[in-house]
Structures are given as structure tokens and as C-alpha cells.
Short mmCIF file of C-alpha atoms in Angstrom, two decimals:
data_model
loop_
_atom_site.label_atom_id
_atom_site.label_comp_id
_atom_site.label_asym_id
_atom_site.label_seq_id
_atom_site.Cartn_x
_atom_site.Cartn_y
_atom_site.Cartn_z
CA MET S 94 -34.58 -34.91 61.74
CA VAL S 95 -38.01 -33.88 60.46
CA GLY S 96 -38.78 -30.22 60.92
CA THR S 97 -35.28 -29.01 61.80
CA VAL S 98 -35.14 -26.47 58.99
CA ALA S 99 -37.48 -24.51 56.78
CA PRO S 100 -36.34 -24.62 53.15
CA ARG S 101 -34.94 -21.32 52.07
CA GLN S 102 -37.12 -19.13 49.89
CA GLY S 103 -34.20 -19.13 47.53
CA LYS S 104 -32.64 -16.68 45.15
CA PRO S 105 -29.78 -18.74 43.75
CA GLY S 106 -28.29 -15.91 41.74
CA GLU S 107 -28.46 -13.27 44.45
CA ARG S 108 -24.96 -14.00 45.66
CA SER S 109 -23.58 -12.91 42.30
CA SER S 110 -24.37 -9.29 43.15
CA VAL S 111 -24.48 -9.29 46.95
CA PHE S 112 -22.04 -11.82 48.40
CA TYR S 113 -19.34 -12.20 45.74
CA SER S 114 -17.10 -9.36 46.89
CA ALA S 115 -13.39 -10.02 47.22
CA GLY S 116 -11.67 -10.08 50.61
CA GLN S 117 -14.25 -12.15 52.52
CA PHE S 118 -13.54 -15.46 54.24
CA PHE S 119 -13.69 -18.42 51.88
CA PHE S 120 -16.03 -20.22 54.27
CA GLU S 121 -17.85 -20.00 57.59
CA TYR S 122 -17.48 -23.62 58.67
CA LEU S 123 -16.07 -26.96 57.66
CA VAL S 124 -18.05 -29.80 59.23
CA VAL S 125 -17.83 -33.57 58.97
CA VAL S 126 -21.16 -35.40 59.11
CA SER S 127 -21.03 -39.10 60.03
CA LEU S 128 -23.73 -41.76 60.37
CA LYS S 129 -24.40 -42.92 63.92
CA LYS S 130 -26.30 -46.13 64.65
CA MET S 131 -29.45 -45.55 66.70
CA SER S 132 -31.13 -47.95 69.15
CA ASP S 133 -33.69 -49.00 66.53
CA GLY S 134 -30.92 -50.09 64.12
CA ARG S 135 -31.23 -47.15 61.77
CA TYR S 136 -28.46 -44.65 61.11
CA GLU S 137 -28.82 -40.94 61.76
CA PRO S 138 -26.42 -38.27 60.44
CA LYS S 139 -24.57 -36.28 63.12
CA ILE S 140 -21.85 -33.62 63.00
CA THR S 141 -18.64 -35.22 64.34
CA TYR S 142 -16.18 -32.42 63.50
CA GLN S 143 -16.50 -28.66 63.23
CA PHE S 144 -13.96 -26.01 62.26
CA PRO S 145 -13.72 -23.36 63.51
CA LYS S 146 -15.22 -23.73 66.96
CA ARG S 147 -16.86 -20.41 67.78
CA GLU S 148 -16.30 -19.03 71.25
CA ASN S 149 -17.85 -16.04 73.04
CA LEU S 150 -20.92 -15.84 70.81
CA LEU S 151 -23.82 -13.68 71.90
CA LYS S 152 -27.06 -15.49 72.78
CA GLY S 153 -28.74 -14.68 69.44
CA GLN S 154 -25.64 -15.69 67.48
CA LYS S 155 -25.35 -18.94 69.42
CA GLU S 156 -29.00 -19.83 68.72
CA GLU S 157 -28.51 -19.05 65.02
CA GLU S 158 -25.38 -21.23 64.89
CA GLU S 159 -27.16 -24.09 66.65
CA HIS S 160 -30.07 -23.90 64.21
CA LEU S 161 -27.68 -23.90 61.25
CA LEU S 162 -25.58 -26.81 62.53
CA LYS S 163 -28.71 -28.79 63.40
CA ALA S 164 -29.99 -28.45 59.82
CA ILE S 165 -26.79 -29.38 57.99
CA PRO S 166 -26.90 -33.19 58.55
CA LEU S 167 -30.38 -33.34 57.01
CA PHE S 168 -29.02 -32.02 53.70
CA CYS S 169 -25.73 -33.93 53.81
CA PHE S 170 -27.64 -37.25 53.82
CA PRO S 171 -30.91 -36.24 52.10
CA ASP S 172 -31.98 -39.79 51.27
CA GLY S 173 -33.10 -40.60 54.78
CA ASN S 174 -31.80 -43.17 57.23
CA ASN S 175 -31.62 -46.14 54.85
CA TRP S 176 -27.86 -46.69 55.12
CA ALA S 177 -25.69 -49.70 55.74
CA PRO S 178 -21.91 -50.20 55.96
CA VAL S 179 -20.28 -50.78 52.55
CA THR S 180 -16.86 -51.70 51.16
CA GLU S 181 -17.11 -49.57 47.99
CA PHE S 182 -18.69 -46.17 47.46
CA THR S 183 -18.39 -43.60 44.68
CA SER S 184 -17.78 -40.14 46.11
CA GLU S 185 -20.16 -37.38 45.06
CA THR S 186 -19.99 -33.60 45.20
CA PHE S 187 -23.19 -31.57 45.54
CA SER S 188 -24.50 -28.38 47.11
CA PHE S 189 -27.51 -27.15 49.03
CA VAL S 190 -28.96 -23.84 50.16
CA LEU S 191 -29.86 -23.14 53.79
CA THR S 192 -30.50 -19.42 54.27
CA ASN S 193 -30.21 -16.12 52.44
CA MET S 194 -26.58 -16.05 53.53
CA ASP S 195 -25.37 -19.63 53.60
CA GLY S 196 -25.02 -22.54 51.22
CA GLY S 197 -23.29 -25.88 51.68
CA TYR S 198 -20.78 -27.63 49.40
CA CYS S 199 -20.56 -31.34 50.17
CA ARG S 200 -18.34 -34.30 49.33
CA GLN S 201 -19.92 -37.62 50.23
CA LEU S 202 -17.19 -40.28 50.43
CA LEU S 203 -16.04 -43.48 52.09
CA PRO S 204 -13.36 -42.97 54.77
CA SER S 205 -9.99 -44.64 54.25
CA GLY S 206 -9.54 -48.05 55.81
CA ARG S 207 -10.40 -51.68 55.22
CA GLY S 208 -13.59 -53.67 55.53
CA VAL S 209 -17.14 -52.37 55.61
CA ARG S 210 -17.51 -48.70 56.55
CA LEU S 211 -20.17 -46.02 56.54
CA PRO S 212 -19.92 -43.03 54.19
CA GLU S 213 -19.27 -39.60 55.65
CA VAL S 214 -19.71 -36.09 54.32
CA PHE S 215 -17.29 -33.18 54.34
CA CYS S 216 -19.32 -30.00 54.10
CA ILE S 217 -18.15 -26.42 53.61
CA ILE S 218 -20.64 -23.72 54.65
CA SER S 219 -20.14 -20.43 52.87
CA CYS S 220 -22.08 -17.37 51.71
CA LEU S 221 -19.92 -17.31 48.56
CA GLY S 222 -21.41 -19.14 45.57
CA CYS S 223 -18.50 -20.66 43.67
CA PHE S 224 -19.07 -24.36 43.03
CA GLY S 225 -15.93 -24.99 40.96
CA LEU S 226 -13.65 -23.41 43.53
CA PHE S 227 -15.16 -25.32 46.46
CA SER S 228 -15.06 -28.58 44.49
CA LYS S 229 -11.30 -28.12 44.14
CA ILE S 230 -11.00 -27.35 47.86
CA LEU S 231 -12.91 -30.56 48.65
CA ASP S 232 -10.48 -32.47 46.40
CA GLU S 233 -7.69 -31.24 48.66
CA VAL S 234 -9.67 -32.10 51.80
CA GLU S 235 -10.35 -35.62 50.52
CA LYS S 236 -6.66 -36.12 49.67
CA ARG S 237 -5.67 -35.14 53.20
CA ARG S 238 -8.44 -37.28 54.73
CA GLN S 239 -6.69 -40.35 53.29
CA ILE S 240 -3.69 -39.46 55.50
CA SER S 241 -5.26 -38.12 58.69
CA MET S 242 -7.94 -35.71 59.92
CA ALA S 243 -5.11 -33.80 61.62
CA VAL S 244 -3.67 -32.83 58.21
CA ILE S 245 -6.94 -31.15 57.19
CA TYR S 246 -6.90 -28.58 60.00
CA PRO S 247 -3.81 -26.51 58.97
CA PHE S 248 -4.94 -26.50 55.32
CA MET S 249 -8.40 -25.14 56.21
CA GLN S 250 -6.88 -22.67 58.68
CA GLY S 251 -4.61 -21.31 55.92
CA LEU S 252 -7.57 -21.14 53.54
CA ARG S 253 -9.76 -19.32 56.02
CA GLU S 254 -7.06 -16.72 56.65
CA SER S 255 -6.72 -16.04 52.90
CA PRO S 256 -8.93 -13.37 51.30
CA PHE S 257 -11.49 -14.51 48.72
CA PRO S 258 -10.05 -13.44 45.32
CA ALA S 259 -11.64 -10.94 42.97
CA PRO S 260 -13.00 -12.26 39.61
CA GLY S 261 -10.16 -13.54 37.42
CA LYS S 262 -7.65 -13.43 40.30
CA THR S 263 -5.81 -16.27 42.05
CA VAL S 264 -5.00 -16.92 45.70
CA THR S 265 -2.22 -19.38 46.57
CA ILE S 266 -2.36 -21.48 49.73
CA LYS S 267 0.73 -23.11 51.25
CA SER S 268 0.04 -26.50 52.76
CA PHE S 269 2.38 -29.07 54.32
CA ILE S 270 1.67 -32.78 53.81
CA PRO S 271 3.72 -35.43 55.63
CA GLU S 272 6.12 -37.28 53.27
CA SER S 273 5.23 -34.88 50.43
CA GLY S 274 6.48 -31.59 51.85
CA THR S 275 4.98 -28.15 51.29
CA GLU S 276 2.50 -27.79 48.43
CA LEU S 277 1.32 -24.61 46.75
CA ILE S 278 -2.37 -24.77 45.87
CA ALA S 279 -3.62 -22.14 43.41
CA LEU S 280 -7.34 -21.27 43.56
CA THR S 281 -8.51 -19.11 40.67
CA ARG S 282 -11.87 -17.37 40.40
CA PRO S 283 -13.52 -17.14 36.94
CA VAL S 284 -13.54 -13.75 35.21
CA ASP S 285 -17.33 -13.77 34.81
CA ALA S 286 -18.63 -14.05 38.37
CA HIS S 287 -22.17 -14.90 37.23
CA LEU S 288 -20.91 -18.21 35.81
CA GLU S 289 -18.74 -19.39 38.68
CA HIS S 290 -21.35 -21.66 40.31
CA VAL S 291 -22.43 -23.18 36.97
CA GLU S 292 -21.71 -26.31 34.94
CA PHE S 293 -23.86 -26.13 31.78
CA GLN S 294 -22.20 -29.24 30.37
CA ALA S 295 -24.05 -31.31 32.99
CA LEU S 296 -27.37 -30.06 31.59
CA LEU S 297 -26.38 -30.56 27.93
CA GLN S 298 -25.27 -34.12 28.64
CA ARG S 299 -28.69 -35.08 29.96
CA LEU S 300 -31.21 -33.00 28.04
CA SER S 301 -31.68 -32.05 24.40
CA PRO S 302 -31.50 -28.33 23.54
CA HIS S 303 -35.23 -28.42 22.72
CA ARG S 304 -36.11 -29.71 26.21
CA ILE S 305 -33.76 -27.19 27.83
CA LEU S 306 -35.72 -24.42 26.09
CA LEU S 307 -39.03 -25.81 27.38
CA ILE S 308 -37.59 -25.82 30.92
CA PHE S 309 -36.27 -22.28 30.45
CA ALA S 310 -39.72 -21.15 29.25
CA SER S 311 -41.31 -22.56 32.42
CA ALA S 312 -38.65 -21.05 34.68
CA VAL S 313 -38.86 -17.61 33.09
CA LEU S 314 -42.60 -17.47 33.92
CA GLU S 315 -41.85 -18.70 37.46
CA ARG S 316 -43.72 -21.99 37.38
CA ARG S 317 -43.21 -25.07 39.54
CA LEU S 318 -40.28 -27.24 38.40
CA ILE S 319 -39.27 -30.65 39.73
CA PHE S 320 -36.05 -32.36 38.62
CA LEU S 321 -35.41 -36.07 39.17
CA ALA S 322 -32.08 -37.94 39.25
CA GLU S 323 -30.45 -40.59 41.42
CA GLU S 324 -27.09 -38.86 41.80
CA LEU S 325 -27.01 -35.90 44.17
CA SER S 326 -24.28 -34.28 42.05
CA VAL S 327 -26.46 -34.43 38.91
CA LEU S 328 -29.41 -32.79 40.69
CA SER S 329 -27.21 -30.09 42.17
CA GLN S 330 -25.35 -29.24 38.94
CA CYS S 331 -28.41 -29.28 36.68
CA ILE S 332 -30.61 -27.14 38.93
CA HIS S 333 -27.84 -24.57 39.38
CA ALA S 334 -27.48 -24.54 35.58
CA VAL S 335 -31.21 -23.97 34.99
CA ALA S 336 -31.26 -21.12 37.52
CA ALA S 337 -28.20 -19.59 35.82
CA LEU S 338 -30.00 -19.52 32.44
CA LEU S 339 -32.15 -16.73 33.92
CA TYR S 340 -29.22 -14.30 34.26
CA PRO S 341 -29.36 -11.29 34.73
CA PHE S 342 -32.55 -12.20 36.61
CA THR S 343 -32.63 -14.46 39.65
CA TRP S 344 -35.06 -17.15 40.75
CA ALA S 345 -36.97 -15.51 43.61
CA HIS S 346 -38.90 -18.45 45.07
CA THR S 347 -38.34 -21.75 46.90
CA TYR S 348 -35.11 -23.26 45.61
CA ILE S 349 -33.85 -26.61 46.97
CA PRO S 350 -31.29 -28.37 44.71
CA VAL S 351 -31.59 -31.60 46.73
CA VAL S 352 -34.79 -32.11 48.76
CA PRO S 353 -34.31 -34.30 51.85
CA GLU S 354 -36.75 -37.22 52.02
CA CYS S 355 -38.58 -35.74 55.02
CA LEU S 356 -39.35 -32.55 53.04
CA LEU S 357 -40.93 -34.20 49.98
CA ASP S 358 -44.24 -32.48 50.67
CA THR S 359 -42.56 -29.30 49.37
CA VAL S 360 -44.06 -30.28 46.00
CA CYS S 361 -47.53 -29.51 47.41
CA CYS S 362 -46.58 -25.84 47.72
CA PRO S 363 -48.98 -23.65 45.67
CA THR S 364 -46.29 -21.03 44.99
CA PRO S 365 -43.43 -21.38 42.44
CA PHE S 366 -40.52 -23.66 43.30
CA MET S 367 -37.47 -25.25 41.72
CA VAL S 368 -36.48 -28.47 43.48
CA GLY S 369 -34.41 -31.61 42.94
CA ILE S 370 -35.66 -35.00 44.14
CA GLN S 371 -34.01 -38.40 44.00
CA ARG S 372 -35.69 -40.51 41.34
CA ARG S 373 -36.47 -43.33 43.77
CA HIS S 374 -39.12 -41.04 45.30
CA LEU S 375 -40.97 -40.46 42.01
CA GLU S 376 -44.09 -42.45 42.94
CA ARG S 377 -44.40 -40.62 46.27
CA VAL S 378 -44.07 -37.31 44.44
CA LEU S 379 -46.73 -38.21 41.87
CA ASP S 380 -49.08 -39.27 44.68
CA GLN S 381 -48.86 -35.82 46.29
CA PRO S 382 -51.82 -33.44 45.77
CA MET S 383 -49.73 -30.91 43.82
CA GLU S 384 -50.76 -28.25 41.35
CA GLU S 385 -49.51 -28.02 37.75
CA ALA S 386 -45.77 -28.56 37.52
CA LEU S 387 -43.08 -29.42 35.00
CA ILE S 388 -41.39 -32.69 36.01
CA VAL S 389 -38.03 -33.44 34.37
CA ASP S 390 -36.36 -36.86 34.50
CA LEU S 391 -32.62 -36.23 34.16
CA CYS S 392 -31.85 -39.96 34.10
CA GLU S 393 -34.00 -40.56 31.00
CA GLY S 394 -33.48 -37.07 29.55
CA LYS S 395 -37.19 -36.42 29.18
CA ILE S 396 -40.08 -34.39 30.54
CA ILE S 397 -42.60 -36.69 32.22
CA ARG S 398 -45.24 -34.10 33.13
CA GLU S 399 -45.92 -30.65 31.70
CA VAL S 400 -48.57 -27.93 31.70
CA GLY S 401 -49.00 -28.20 27.92
CA ASP S 402 -48.28 -24.71 26.63
CA GLU S 403 -44.49 -24.72 27.06
CA GLU S 404 -43.90 -24.66 23.28
CA GLU S 405 -45.85 -21.39 22.98
CA ILE S 406 -44.29 -19.32 25.78
CA LEU S 407 -41.18 -18.01 24.00
CA PRO S 408 -41.46 -16.01 20.74
CA ILE S 409 -40.98 -18.57 17.97
CA LYS S 410 -38.31 -16.62 16.05
CA LEU S 411 -36.08 -16.16 19.11
CA GLN S 412 -36.82 -19.72 20.22
CA ASN S 413 -35.52 -21.04 16.88
CA GLU S 414 -32.42 -18.83 17.06
CA MET S 415 -31.63 -20.11 20.57
CA LEU S 416 -32.22 -23.69 19.45
CA THR S 417 -29.83 -23.23 16.52
CA SER S 418 -27.24 -21.72 18.85
CA LEU S 419 -27.53 -24.54 21.42
CA ASN S 420 -27.40 -27.23 18.74
CA ARG S 421 -24.28 -25.63 17.28
CA HIS S 422 -22.58 -25.58 20.68
CA ASN S 423 -23.77 -29.12 21.40
CA ASN S 424 -22.23 -30.42 18.17
CA ASN S 425 -19.05 -28.35 18.33
CA ASN S 426 -16.26 -30.81 19.04
CA ASN S 427 -13.73 -27.97 19.23
CA VAL S 428 -15.21 -26.76 22.53
CA HIS S 429 -13.42 -28.66 25.29
CA THR S 430 -13.32 -26.72 28.53
CA SER S 431 -16.28 -26.21 30.83
CA GLU S 432 -15.51 -22.47 30.86
CA GLN S 433 -15.93 -22.31 27.07
CA VAL S 434 -19.19 -24.27 27.19
CA ASN S 435 -20.46 -22.03 30.01
CA ALA S 436 -19.65 -18.86 28.08
CA LEU S 437 -21.23 -20.08 24.82
CA VAL S 438 -24.44 -21.40 26.40
CA SER S 439 -24.84 -18.34 28.62
CA GLU S 440 -24.43 -16.06 25.60
CA ALA S 441 -27.48 -17.57 23.87
CA PHE S 442 -29.74 -16.85 26.86
CA VAL S 443 -28.25 -13.46 27.70
CA GLN S 444 -28.90 -12.41 24.09
CA PHE S 445 -32.54 -13.46 24.50
CA PHE S 446 -32.96 -11.05 27.42
CA VAL S 447 -30.98 -8.33 25.63
CA ARG S 448 -33.43 -8.54 22.71
CA MET S 449 -36.52 -8.77 24.93
CA VAL S 450 -35.87 -6.27 27.72
CA GLY S 451 -32.55 -4.58 26.90
CA HIS S 452 -34.33 -1.24 26.48
CA TYR S 453 -35.50 -1.17 30.14
CA SER S 454 -33.16 1.67 31.21
CA SER S 455 -34.66 4.00 28.58
CA HIS S 456 -38.00 3.70 30.37
CA ILE S 457 -36.90 4.64 33.88
CA LYS S 458 -37.93 8.21 34.65
CA TRP S 459 -35.53 9.91 37.07
CA SER S 460 -36.62 12.54 39.59
CA LYS S 461 -34.51 15.47 40.78
CA THR S 462 -33.85 13.60 44.02
CA GLY S 463 -32.22 10.77 42.08
CA SER S 464 -34.93 8.11 42.46
CA GLY S 465 -36.22 6.32 39.39
CA THR S 466 -39.70 5.18 38.34
CA PHE S 467 -40.13 2.46 35.74
CA GLN S 468 -42.64 3.25 32.99
CA GLU S 469 -44.02 -0.24 32.35
CA ARG S 470 -46.65 0.68 29.76
CA ALA S 471 -44.21 2.68 27.61
CA PHE S 472 -41.61 -0.09 27.98
CA CYS S 473 -44.00 -2.73 26.58
CA LYS S 474 -45.36 -0.41 23.89
CA ALA S 475 -41.82 0.23 22.60
CA ILE S 476 -41.56 -3.41 21.44
CA ALA S 477 -42.42 -3.52 17.73
CA SER S 478 -42.97 -7.29 17.40
CA LYS S 479 -46.42 -8.44 18.57
CA THR S 480 -45.15 -11.89 19.60
CA ASN S 481 -42.27 -10.37 21.57
CA ARG S 482 -44.63 -7.89 23.23
CA LYS S 483 -47.01 -10.70 24.20
CA PHE S 484 -44.18 -12.51 26.01
CA VAL S 485 -42.83 -9.37 27.71
CA LYS S 486 -46.30 -8.43 29.04
CA LYS S 487 -46.28 -11.73 30.95
CA PHE S 488 -42.63 -11.48 31.96
CA VAL S 489 -42.98 -8.01 33.54
CA LYS S 490 -45.47 -9.52 36.03
CA THR S 491 -42.89 -11.96 37.44
CA ASN S 492 -41.10 -11.46 40.74
CA MET S 493 -37.71 -11.77 39.09
CA PHE S 494 -38.40 -8.85 36.74
CA SER S 495 -39.89 -6.74 39.57
CA LEU S 496 -36.81 -7.31 41.76
CA PHE S 497 -34.50 -6.47 38.87
CA ILE S 498 -36.36 -3.21 38.19
CA GLU S 499 -36.46 -2.30 41.89
CA GLU S 500 -32.66 -2.43 41.93
CA ALA S 501 -32.45 -0.49 38.64
CA GLU S 502 -34.67 2.27 40.08
CA LYS S 503 -32.25 2.84 42.97
CA SER S 504 -29.28 3.98 40.91
CA ARG S 505 -28.36 5.14 37.41
CA ILE S 506 -25.37 2.79 37.63
CA PRO S 507 -26.47 -0.66 36.36
CA GLN S 508 -26.26 -3.54 38.86
CA GLU S 509 -25.17 -6.14 36.31
CA ALA S 510 -22.23 -4.69 34.36
CA TYR S 511 -21.88 -7.78 32.13
CA PHE S 512 -25.52 -7.59 31.02
CA GLN S 513 -25.20 -3.87 30.39
CA ARG S 514 -22.12 -4.48 28.25
CA LYS S 515 -24.07 -6.96 26.12
CA ILE S 516 -26.90 -4.44 25.69
CA THR S 517 -24.40 -1.82 24.51
CA GLU S 518 -22.79 -4.28 22.07
CA TYR S 519 -26.19 -5.22 20.64
CA ARG S 520 -27.16 -1.56 20.14
CA GLU S 521 -23.87 -0.81 18.39
CA GLN S 522 -24.29 -3.82 16.08
CA LYS S 523 -27.84 -2.76 15.28
CA LYS S 524 -26.70 0.79 14.50
CA HIS S 525 -23.86 -0.51 12.32
CA ARG S 526 -26.29 -2.67 10.31
CA ARG S 527 -28.59 0.33 9.81
CA ASP S 528 -25.74 2.57 8.70
CA SER S 529 -24.14 0.08 6.29
#
């Protein structure tokens, strides 16, 4: 399988503004990837089921589909060909990114039956980034798999014919199951679209707030980040969470939540990357001739390699405020739901960007033709605090800030309405404090 796909130069958050519109198909494909025994005794992942089957594709479309379907097995079984039949297996849910348009949501499980069996993967390919929603869909797929593959088809057909709901809305799917009758399955999309592919609790369970801030500091300056864990689900959830901390900005470089074994040399890349690697490959990773990188062990909850200046990147006052906020949320036993945790954690980081760069729109000069030009020097000069200005002067040189400003220069209407609302709230609070 080596060389079947080039890892996407990823922008994990880009779907929040480009591909999240309501009314689209929920998914492009559902595929089942099974392990087939080869002549040398090893097992190789192969697609054994595909829905829908595409007919009458043009030559270019057919080649694109073949390339996509050839790459999928590599990511469904990223830990190589070292498999053997088993009697027990804990199912895992994880995701991967293939192209600018498509990501995969996988459930690795053991088929129903008796005796030793090989795991298989159910994988949904979609350009819509909504991990929670697809996890629920995979729950339904797994439930039907215990009965028969034939029961999965009408459920997925009904799902594919249903429009993707708008934020905060619900779509209900009717599905018939033998001996159970017709079920109504409600799929609800979160109100805040920028949090719908995120599970911050996974990050908080494995890393202290202080270490999360060090990781955030590295990510915000677009450095190289490597995350280690044994479970594919842990890697997937934690990397998505780290990328989501950057909202309203998006990671604009190589982004591979779970790196297949044959692509481990990705860590030699001289440009920024954010990747997840199974912990069993740690020695191989450390032996690679890689440049400075932050290496995070999610199993031990520690950073095992760093550049050395991570403590000094963020302005100390804001760093302490964020730390206090994260510690408060971490110790708050009244917060139960993942949605509440997501909202509270996100708020701490959104407020950081509001305080640092929330005045950006005041420094876009608009021409008579309607195009804008960002005044970088005036923008930096407007920051009163020397420590804040020092950070912002570095941050404005990142790709994520440049891409954000490029979009802002195209229209007077802000791209990220949620972020703009938080900026407005902060300004009103500041004015109220001045007036009182």
C-alpha cells in the first residue's frame, strides 16, 4: 500500500466555513474494509463493500474515485499488516483526512459470529466535518451489522437522501429493522458549527491545562507537532481538539490525525505539520532525521520533546488567565455534557484571540471598488501592551493569520459570525467598564 496517497496539506477547520452548508448529502460513500490474507501470510486491507456504486462517471471522475478508494484502506488499518484473527476486539471510532474535500469517519470492529475472526472497518467518506453526528450514524450501522449487511443498505440509502441539517436543526430518518419494526432516528447538528467535530474532554482527560497551553502556543506559531497514543480514537479526538483551539483560525499545513505506518517519514518534513502516530512507533520516529518538533505522549500525559521556549510564547498575563479558566472548567463537577465542556473550553481560547487580534477589522482600508487592504503596521502599533504586541508581531507572519485576513479583505461581512459576536461583546463590556 506504500505510496497510494499523498497526505493532505490539511486545513482541518476549513470545512466550518466552506463545506458545512445545509442541504448537502450526509456522505459520499460508505465502504467496508476487510483484511485479506496474502500469499506471504500477511493481511492486506481491501474494500469489500461500497455504497453507492457510481455509474456513468466521466474519465476524470472515475480516475479520481479510483484514487480515493485505493487510499482509504491504508487509513482504515494504519498500523500496517500485522494482524491476526482474534476472538475479542474493542471497537474504535476515529477519523482521517484525505483531500481538501473529503474526510473519513471509521468504526473498527469485530464482525458478529463465533470463533476467531478478523476485524473490519466501516468507513463513511464525507466532505462534512461533524464527528459526533457520524459517530452516532456508525452506532446505527454497527447495530445493523449484527443482524445482516442487507439491513445496512436501506438505512444508508434513507440517510443519503436526507438533507444535511442546518446548525441546531434535526433530521429524522425512518429505518426498518427485522423483529424490531420501524425506528425513527433523530440526528441533531450542534448550534455552534465550529465545535461540531470536537471533543475537548478527550484532551482534558489526558493532558493538564498547563501542557495544553504549551501545545496551543506551538500550534499558534505553526510549529511541528507530533502526538502519540496507542488508540486510534484518542489520536483522532485529541488532534481535532488541538486544531479547534485555533478557531477562528485554521491549521494551514500538513494535518494527519492518524499516520499510517508506511508514511512515518512524514516527520522528516521541514515544513509545519500536526500528526498523530501510534505510540509503538516512537523509537522509529525518534530515529528519523527530523527538525525541531513538539512531541506529546497522550498515554503518559506529558511532553517528551520540546523546542524549549514554549513557556515564553504567549503573553504571561493572558496565559495565566487562560490557565485559571481551564483549571476552573477542569475542576467543575457541575459540567457534565460534552457540549458544555466544548463551549467552556472554546470560550477561553476565543477570548484570547479577541483580546489579541479582535481589532483587525478597524485596520482594513476599503477602496471605492469594495476591496480591502490590511494595514499590518497600524494594526500592531494599536496594541498598547508591549508583551501582547511582541506576540502579535510573530502571529501576523503565520499562514493561518494571512489566510484569515485574505478572506476578511474580500468582504465587509465577517466570515466567522461567532467570532465577530464575541468581539462585539468584548467591546461593549470594555465600554461599560469605562463608563461605570
